[in-house]
Amino acid sequence: MIVMKFGGTSVGDAAAIERLVTIVADARAEQPLVVVSAMSKITNALVALDDLIAAGDASAIEYAIAELEARHAVAADGLQLAAITQAPIGELFAALRQAAVAGLSQPSSPERRDLICGFGELLSSRLVVGAFDARRVQVEWFDARSAITTDDHFGAAIPRESEIEARAQRLLPVLTAGRVVVTQGFIGATRDGVPTTLGRGGSDFSAALFGAALGASRVEIWTDVDGLMSADPRVVPEARLLASATYDEAAELAAFGAKVLHPATQLPLVEAGIPIVIRNTFAPERPGTWIRADDGEEDALPVRSISFKPGVTVVQIRAPRMLGAYGFLRRIFEVFERHEVVVDVLATSEVSVSLTVDDVSRLDAVIRDLRLVGEVGVRAQRGVIAVVGRGIRETPGIAARVYTAIADVNVEMISQGASASNLTFIVKEADGPAVVRALHRTFFPEVA
Ligand code: ADP
Ligand code: ASP
Ligand code: MG
């Protein structure tokens, strides 16, 4: 079997869903499990709805839900879905209204946010099932929450892979019988059945979890670009397609801003060696990018791609009195651990440590505790640039070329990744796109 995951724009309207149906129907011999995201922008709208629920403005809530309803109704009409296949969509909107009433004027909680945000995938998957039905393709809707068991870290729940494997097995006979199965990305549930999500962009991760659980021969990620490219094509329009990449390269790029793949996607797949293939829903004839342990490209360019992640905050801790003393790093990391704040990029010297965080919601408490260790400085609105390629460490002069290319930019912090395949540094967020373009011209001069 194979897993075919379709992202937000790939289910964004009736025309996109029609493409999806054709693409999946063409792959039916391979027994596809279809994993879908919410229609584009719907998850953002649901996050906003959760804020409206907290604010308690009943008419604004009703307006927002009616807008969501209209967007799905337009798609259902475009797909000419019969009323009977539209009934579950009506039930979902009734449940969403009920959740809004139940939570009215109560402050948001991560648990409620996951409940509300999860409606996007439930809705889109019903539209997709309806589209298959309307075209007489045998199809079954599957509730991902009954298989994707997670812990209760709402907002970024951790999947329990062995339970997922056991629970997903019941899909195999359905797939073997030649029925297309459609399920949701992004959502799961705790053992007690409380809805959770895997975090924003998490549908790719869901696809990988299903792929690993079912021993898929590959996991296809269908999106709105040709594959993994040498830079975000929105920033560098002339970016080129990578025919292949390793799991490590893809993971580094994803972790540092290449939104095309969720950073955890490869995790469940590495052990079984299941490849990921990124494909373009709007140009299915193109080959896409193959991602595996060893892509067999001996003489690939040392630098494969350049990514940029905005919205990063840099925290610097200086403690001159720690010179020659031990325990400095441990004391710093204990603070982050205690407040459950994830650290991304790290650079150290003997008496100072710089690191970056994405999520600043608990930063005030972190800083208070860090002040007990040393002087603390904070710089917001920064971005991480990552230059990624497995040849970076072996190829002399890459760092020099990087710094020449960006000589006139103020680089604030440099970190050579512990893996052999990246070089990361911090710049002001506003400088990010120009830096990516300058680096791209340096390493891919033929397309500049
Ligand atoms: P989906 O909704 O299908 O999951 P996303 O919006 O999450 O799609 O990811 C696709 C987007 O990722 C592309 O539209 C592109 O702008 C962006 N992107 C960022 N970096 C890269 C890269 N290196 N290669 C390809 N796309 C990239
Ligand atoms: N719909 C979710 C999001 O927008 C998950 C995804 O698209 O992967 O974050
Ligand atoms: Mg995505």
CSV table of N, CA and C in Angstrom, one decimal, residues 319 322 324-335 350 353 373:
chain,number,residue,atom,x,y,z
A,319,ALA,N,28.0,34.7,31.7
A,319,ALA,CA,28.4,34.6,33.1
A,319,ALA,C,29.9,34.5,33.3
A,322,MET,N,31.7,32.1,35.5
A,322,MET,CA,31.7,30.7,35.2
A,322,MET,C,33.0,30.2,34.5
A,324,GLY,N,36.0,28.6,33.6
A,324,GLY,CA,36.8,27.5,34.2
A,324,GLY,C,35.9,26.7,35.2
A,325,ALA,N,34.7,27.1,35.4
A,325,ALA,CA,33.8,26.3,36.3
A,325,ALA,C,33.0,25.4,35.5
A,326,TYR,N,32.5,24.3,36.2
A,326,TYR,CA,31.6,23.4,35.4
A,326,TYR,C,30.2,23.6,35.9
A,327,GLY,N,29.3,23.0,35.1
A,327,GLY,CA,27.9,23.1,35.4
A,327,GLY,C,27.1,24.3,34.8
A,328,PHE,N,27.8,25.1,34.0
A,328,PHE,CA,27.2,26.3,33.5
A,328,PHE,C,26.1,25.9,32.5
A,329,LEU,N,26.4,25.0,31.6
A,329,LEU,CA,25.4,24.6,30.6
A,329,LEU,C,24.2,23.9,31.2
A,330,ARG,N,24.6,23.0,32.2
A,330,ARG,CA,23.5,22.3,32.9
A,330,ARG,C,22.5,23.2,33.5
A,331,ARG,N,23.0,24.2,34.2
A,331,ARG,CA,22.2,25.2,34.9
A,331,ARG,C,21.2,25.9,33.9
A,332,ILE,N,21.8,26.2,32.8
A,332,ILE,CA,21.0,26.9,31.8
A,332,ILE,C,19.9,26.0,31.2
A,333,PHE,N,20.3,24.8,30.9
A,333,PHE,CA,19.3,23.9,30.2
A,333,PHE,C,18.2,23.5,31.2
A,334,GLU,N,18.6,23.4,32.5
A,334,GLU,CA,17.6,23.1,33.5
A,334,GLU,C,16.5,24.1,33.5
A,335,VAL,N,16.8,25.3,33.3
A,335,VAL,CA,15.8,26.4,33.3
A,335,VAL,C,14.8,26.1,32.1
A,350,GLU,N,33.1,29.9,26.3
A,350,GLU,CA,33.3,29.4,27.7
A,350,GLU,C,32.4,30.1,28.7
A,353,VAL,N,26.4,31.8,26.3
A,353,VAL,CA,25.6,30.8,25.5
A,353,VAL,C,24.6,31.6,24.8
A,373,VAL,N,21.6,32.8,36.9
A,373,VAL,CA,22.8,32.2,36.3
A,373,VAL,C,23.8,33.2,35.8
